[in-house]
mmCIF file of C-alpha atoms and ligand atoms in Angstrom:
data_model
loop_
_atom_site.group_PDB
_atom_site.id
_atom_site.type_symbol
_atom_site.label_atom_id
_atom_site.label_comp_id
_atom_site.label_asym_id
_atom_site.label_seq_id
_atom_site.Cartn_x
_atom_site.Cartn_y
_atom_site.Cartn_z
ATOM 1 C CA UNK V 137 -12.649 7.105 -6.157
ATOM 2 C CA UNK V 138 -9.659 7.401 -4.038
ATOM 3 C CA UNK V 139 -9.730 9.212 -0.511
ATOM 4 C CA UNK V 140 -6.342 9.882 1.333
ATOM 5 C CA UNK V 141 -6.716 10.170 4.942
ATOM 6 C CA UNK V 142 -4.616 11.399 8.013
ATOM 7 C CA UNK V 143 -4.285 8.043 10.686
ATOM 8 C CA UNK V 144 -3.789 3.982 12.054
ATOM 9 C CA UNK V 145 -3.666 1.444 8.917
ATOM 10 C CA UNK V 146 -4.336 -0.959 12.365
ATOM 11 C CA UNK V 147 -7.461 0.571 12.804
ATOM 12 C CA UNK V 148 -9.452 1.054 8.767
ATOM 13 C CA UNK V 149 -12.363 -1.345 8.337
ATOM 14 C CA UNK V 150 -11.170 -0.979 4.112
ATOM 15 C CA UNK V 151 -12.005 -5.849 2.563
ATOM 16 C CA UNK V 152 -8.134 -5.554 2.945
ATOM 17 C CA UNK V 153 -5.261 -3.533 4.251
ATOM 18 C CA UNK V 154 -1.664 -3.208 2.772
ATOM 19 C CA UNK V 155 1.590 -3.915 4.944
ATOM 20 C CA UNK V 156 4.396 -1.815 3.762
ATOM 21 C CA UNK V 157 6.725 -5.777 4.277
ATOM 22 C CA UNK V 158 10.098 -6.416 4.341
ATOM 23 C CA UNK V 159 10.732 -9.908 1.457
ATOM 24 C CA UNK V 160 11.333 -11.801 4.616
ATOM 25 C CA UNK V 161 7.129 -11.495 5.618
ATOM 26 C CA UNK V 162 8.505 -12.132 9.188
ATOM 27 C CA UNK V 163 7.492 -8.522 9.710
ATOM 28 C CA UNK V 164 9.469 -6.214 11.027
ATOM 29 C CA UNK V 165 9.595 -2.792 12.228
ATOM 30 C CA UNK V 166 7.023 0.806 11.098
ATOM 31 C CA UNK V 167 4.155 -0.257 10.127
ATOM 32 C CA UNK V 168 5.419 -3.667 9.557
ATOM 33 C CA UNK V 169 5.368 -4.646 13.152
ATOM 34 C CA UNK V 170 2.135 -2.830 14.374
ATOM 35 C CA UNK V 171 -0.054 -4.814 11.952
ATOM 36 C CA UNK V 172 1.487 -8.179 12.909
ATOM 37 C CA UNK V 173 0.809 -7.066 16.383
ATOM 38 C CA UNK V 174 -2.674 -5.571 16.017
ATOM 39 C CA UNK V 175 -3.123 -8.426 13.797
ATOM 40 C CA UNK V 176 -2.085 -11.581 16.604
ATOM 41 C CA UNK V 177 0.067 -14.766 16.410
ATOM 42 C CA UNK V 178 -2.206 -15.564 14.099
ATOM 43 C CA UNK V 179 -0.612 -13.714 10.927
ATOM 44 C CA UNK V 180 2.765 -14.652 11.673
ATOM 45 C CA UNK V 181 2.281 -18.469 11.206
ATOM 46 C CA UNK V 182 0.908 -17.766 8.145
ATOM 47 C CA UNK V 183 2.429 -15.945 6.628
ATOM 48 C CA UNK V 184 5.601 -18.919 7.698
ATOM 49 C CA UNK V 185 4.144 -20.552 4.763
ATOM 50 C CA UNK V 186 4.331 -17.900 2.351
ATOM 51 C CA UNK V 187 8.715 -18.678 2.270
ATOM 52 C CA UNK V 188 8.788 -14.956 1.742
ATOM 53 C CA UNK V 189 8.109 -11.497 -1.339
ATOM 54 C CA UNK V 190 10.651 -10.099 -4.040
ATOM 55 C CA UNK V 191 9.872 -6.812 -4.343
ATOM 56 C CA UNK V 192 6.932 -5.293 -6.019
ATOM 57 C CA UNK V 193 4.883 -8.414 -6.213
ATOM 58 C CA UNK V 194 2.670 -9.383 -3.093
ATOM 59 C CA UNK V 195 0.780 -11.602 -1.021
ATOM 60 C CA UNK V 196 -2.186 -12.911 0.119
ATOM 61 C CA UNK V 197 -2.703 -13.176 4.142
ATOM 62 C CA UNK V 198 -6.153 -12.585 5.898
ATOM 63 C CA UNK V 199 -6.470 -9.757 8.412
ATOM 64 C CA UNK V 200 -6.733 -11.730 11.839
ATOM 65 C CA UNK V 201 -7.722 -9.552 14.991
ATOM 66 C CA UNK V 202 -7.785 -6.483 12.455
ATOM 67 C CA UNK V 203 -11.670 -4.818 10.981
ATOM 68 C CA UNK V 204 -9.950 -5.959 7.207
ATOM 69 C CA UNK V 205 -9.996 -9.678 6.024
ATOM 70 C CA UNK V 206 -7.478 -9.343 3.806
ATOM 71 C CA UNK V 207 -3.879 -8.120 4.892
ATOM 72 C CA UNK V 208 -1.590 -7.589 1.926
ATOM 73 C CA UNK V 209 1.798 -7.969 1.969
ATOM 74 C CA UNK V 210 4.585 -6.633 -0.267
ATOM 75 C CA UNK V 211 8.109 -5.373 0.437
ATOM 76 C CA UNK V 212 8.787 -1.763 -1.494
ATOM 77 C CA UNK V 213 12.048 -1.162 -2.556
ATOM 78 C CA UNK V 214 14.861 0.680 -0.502
ATOM 79 C CA UNK V 215 15.708 3.776 -1.970
ATOM 80 C CA UNK V 216 19.215 3.281 -3.255
ATOM 81 C CA UNK V 217 19.756 7.026 -5.000
ATOM 82 C CA UNK V 218 17.473 5.477 -8.516
ATOM 83 C CA UNK V 219 19.812 3.974 -10.450
ATOM 84 C CA UNK V 220 18.255 0.390 -8.825
ATOM 85 C CA UNK V 221 14.801 0.448 -11.047
ATOM 86 C CA UNK V 222 13.227 1.776 -6.971
ATOM 87 C CA UNK V 223 10.232 3.311 -9.621
ATOM 88 C CA UNK V 224 8.924 0.832 -11.249
ATOM 89 C CA UNK V 225 9.270 -1.881 -8.575
ATOM 90 C CA UNK V 226 7.543 0.999 -6.113
ATOM 91 C CA UNK V 227 5.112 1.419 -9.466
ATOM 92 C CA UNK V 228 4.803 -2.559 -9.506
ATOM 93 C CA UNK V 229 3.427 -3.265 -5.681
ATOM 94 C CA UNK V 230 0.941 -0.339 -5.771
ATOM 95 C CA UNK V 231 -0.681 -2.303 -9.033
ATOM 96 C CA UNK V 232 0.194 -5.728 -7.601
ATOM 97 C CA UNK V 233 -1.902 -4.882 -4.709
ATOM 98 C CA UNK V 234 -4.412 -3.667 -5.825
ATOM 99 C CA UNK V 235 -4.874 -7.104 -8.648
ATOM 100 C CA UNK V 236 -5.237 -9.584 -5.367
ATOM 101 C CA UNK V 237 -7.351 -7.415 -4.446
ATOM 102 C CA UNK V 238 -9.616 -7.854 -7.276
ATOM 103 C CA UNK V 239 -8.806 -11.060 -7.200
ATOM 104 C CA UNK V 240 -10.089 -11.637 -4.277
ATOM 105 C CA UNK V 241 -13.096 -9.509 -4.380
ATOM 106 C CA UNK V 242 -12.157 -6.872 -2.288
ATOM 107 C CA UNK V 243 -14.116 -3.046 -2.668
ATOM 108 C CA UNK V 244 -12.348 -1.426 -1.199
ATOM 109 C CA UNK V 245 -8.930 -1.343 -0.120
ATOM 110 C CA UNK V 246 -5.879 1.053 2.362
ATOM 111 C CA UNK V 247 -2.479 1.719 2.093
ATOM 112 C CA UNK V 248 -0.080 3.227 3.755
ATOM 113 C CA UNK V 249 3.090 5.555 2.293
ATOM 114 C CA UNK V 250 4.942 1.849 0.349
ATOM 115 C CA UNK V 251 9.493 2.586 1.662
ATOM 116 C CA UNK V 252 8.797 6.189 2.585
ATOM 117 C CA UNK V 253 9.440 5.041 6.401
ATOM 118 C CA UNK V 254 12.441 2.740 6.437
ATOM 119 C CA UNK V 255 13.087 2.572 3.132
ATOM 120 C CA UNK V 256 14.345 6.085 2.043
ATOM 121 C CA UNK V 257 12.119 6.659 -0.599
ATOM 122 C CA UNK V 258 11.593 10.228 -1.398
ATOM 123 C CA UNK V 259 8.220 11.145 -0.653
ATOM 124 C CA UNK V 260 7.894 12.992 -3.401
ATOM 125 C CA UNK V 261 8.117 11.463 -5.587
ATOM 126 C CA UNK V 262 6.600 8.306 -3.842
ATOM 127 C CA UNK V 263 3.602 9.910 -3.924
ATOM 128 C CA UNK V 264 3.768 10.907 -7.577
ATOM 129 C CA UNK V 265 3.883 6.843 -8.514
ATOM 130 C CA UNK V 266 1.201 5.790 -5.578
ATOM 131 C CA UNK V 267 -1.968 8.095 -6.897
ATOM 132 C CA UNK V 268 -0.437 8.181 -10.439
ATOM 133 C CA UNK V 269 -0.663 3.805 -10.157
ATOM 134 C CA UNK V 270 -3.948 3.740 -7.612
ATOM 135 C CA UNK V 271 -6.123 6.549 -10.262
ATOM 136 C CA UNK V 272 -4.927 4.814 -13.463
ATOM 137 C CA UNK V 273 -6.156 0.942 -11.565
ATOM 138 C CA UNK V 274 -8.723 2.693 -10.702
ATOM 139 C CA UNK V 275 -10.061 3.794 -14.286
ATOM 140 C CA UNK V 276 -9.444 0.591 -16.300
ATOM 141 C CA UNK V 277 -10.444 -1.242 -12.573
ATOM 142 C CA UNK V 278 -14.524 0.021 -12.441
ATOM 143 C CA UNK V 279 -14.760 -3.046 -9.843
ATOM 144 C CA UNK V 280 -12.797 -1.074 -6.773
ATOM 145 C CA UNK V 281 -14.764 1.352 -5.331
ATOM 146 C CA UNK V 282 -12.729 2.949 -2.605
ATOM 147 C CA UNK V 283 -8.500 3.436 -2.051
ATOM 148 C CA UNK V 284 -7.881 4.818 1.060
ATOM 149 C CA UNK V 285 -3.769 5.959 1.103
ATOM 150 C CA UNK V 286 -4.180 6.664 4.405
ATOM 151 C CA UNK V 287 -1.567 8.964 6.235
ATOM 152 C CA UNK V 288 0.775 8.827 9.923
ATOM 153 C CA UNK V 289 1.477 12.346 9.686
ATOM 154 C CA UNK V 290 0.426 15.575 8.299
ATOM 155 C CA UNK V 291 3.594 15.643 6.360
ATOM 156 C CA UNK V 292 3.436 12.648 4.303
ATOM 157 C CA UNK V 293 -0.130 13.468 4.024
ATOM 158 C CA UNK V 294 0.004 17.348 2.825
ATOM 159 C CA UNK V 295 2.887 15.348 -0.261
ATOM 160 C CA UNK V 296 0.220 12.475 -1.294
ATOM 161 C CA UNK V 297 -2.797 15.412 -1.744
ATOM 162 C CA UNK V 298 -0.205 17.923 -3.404
ATOM 163 C CA UNK V 299 0.001 14.550 -6.017
ATOM 164 C CA UNK V 300 -4.058 13.755 -6.598
ATOM 165 C CA UNK V 301 -4.661 17.302 -7.819
ATOM 166 C CA UNK V 302 -1.182 17.155 -9.697
ATOM 167 C CA UNK V 303 -2.437 14.759 -11.566
ATOM 168 C CA UNK V 304 -6.265 15.771 -11.657
ATOM 169 C CA UNK V 305 -5.042 19.452 -13.680
ATOM 170 C CA UNK V 306 -2.613 16.696 -15.864
ATOM 171 C CA UNK V 307 -6.029 14.719 -16.536
ATOM 172 C CA UNK V 308 -5.679 11.951 -14.033
ATOM 173 C CA UNK V 309 -9.130 12.338 -13.164
ATOM 174 C CA UNK V 310 -11.223 9.384 -11.061
ATOM 175 C CA UNK V 311 -13.931 9.761 -9.215
HETATM 176 P P1 LIG R 527 8.826 1.451 4.348
HETATM 177 O O1 LIG R 527 9.687 0.526 5.491
HETATM 178 O O2 LIG R 527 8.155 0.408 3.215
HETATM 179 O O3 LIG R 527 9.859 2.260 4.640
HETATM 180 P P2 LIG R 527 7.145 1.888 7.258
HETATM 181 O O4 LIG R 527 6.489 1.180 8.122
HETATM 182 O O5 LIG R 527 9.210 2.465 7.710
HETATM 183 O O6 LIG R 527 8.226 1.164 5.827
HETATM 184 O O7 LIG R 527 7.037 3.148 6.641
HETATM 185 C C1 LIG R 527 6.688 3.150 5.635
HETATM 186 C C2 LIG R 527 4.856 4.948 5.860
HETATM 187 O O8 LIG R 527 4.097 3.671 7.316
HETATM 188 C C3 LIG R 527 5.713 5.519 6.600
HETATM 189 O O9 LIG R 527 5.138 7.061 6.451
HETATM 190 C C4 LIG R 527 5.822 5.085 7.823
HETATM 191 O O10 LIG R 527 5.085 6.830 8.699
HETATM 192 C C5 LIG R 527 3.697 5.318 7.926
HETATM 193 N N1 LIG R 527 3.346 4.052 8.895
HETATM 194 C C6 LIG R 527 3.787 3.989 10.007
HETATM 195 N N2 LIG R 527 2.888 2.664 11.099
HETATM 196 C C7 LIG R 527 1.498 2.637 10.335
HETATM 197 C C8 LIG R 527 0.967 3.227 10.468
HETATM 198 N N3 LIG R 527 0.086 2.047 12.499
HETATM 199 N N4 LIG R 527 -0.455 3.412 10.494
HETATM 200 C C9 LIG R 527 -0.429 3.514 9.135
HETATM 201 N N5 LIG R 527 0.642 3.917 8.563
HETATM 202 C C10 LIG R 527 2.144 3.749 9.311
#
């Protein structure tokens, strides 16, 4: 089941939450900074052992002081006009996070809106890619019971809701 909610992902109690990280995995602004502050300094210590992560890939750590057991870190693509493979990279972020979640026995996972903040990916395109990729993955991997899109503002939430309605109209349905 895919739920779109308004809120702060650091407060969510899914098995895993996703961090829209940068390739250093050593923390940054936006949701990344919020997750590091809420999880505590042990998170940075574990991240240092991972030696970064490529754009579109994902790596997992413990959740430390968060309610979530795991944090899945994925560097989204920086939007550079769309001709640099940004759409395929964003899709691979969502897929790789979902794959890592099930490999680690997670039944519930929460995503922020990857790349649509500091990385300037257009919200409309990003929301369609995210929703379609999640719905398709969930149809193929029924062990995932719940996926949440945690939107930090109303405008973001309304784009994801619209993308979900349009996916359902196109027949990409997942209950
Ligand atoms: P990126 O660098 O991938 O663009 P950002 O952190 O700048 O990442 O933004 C991604 C999205 O996360 C934006 O919609 C931003 O408003 C949102 N965001 C920021 N803080 C939080 C939070 N605590 N919980 C959920 N979403 C957040």
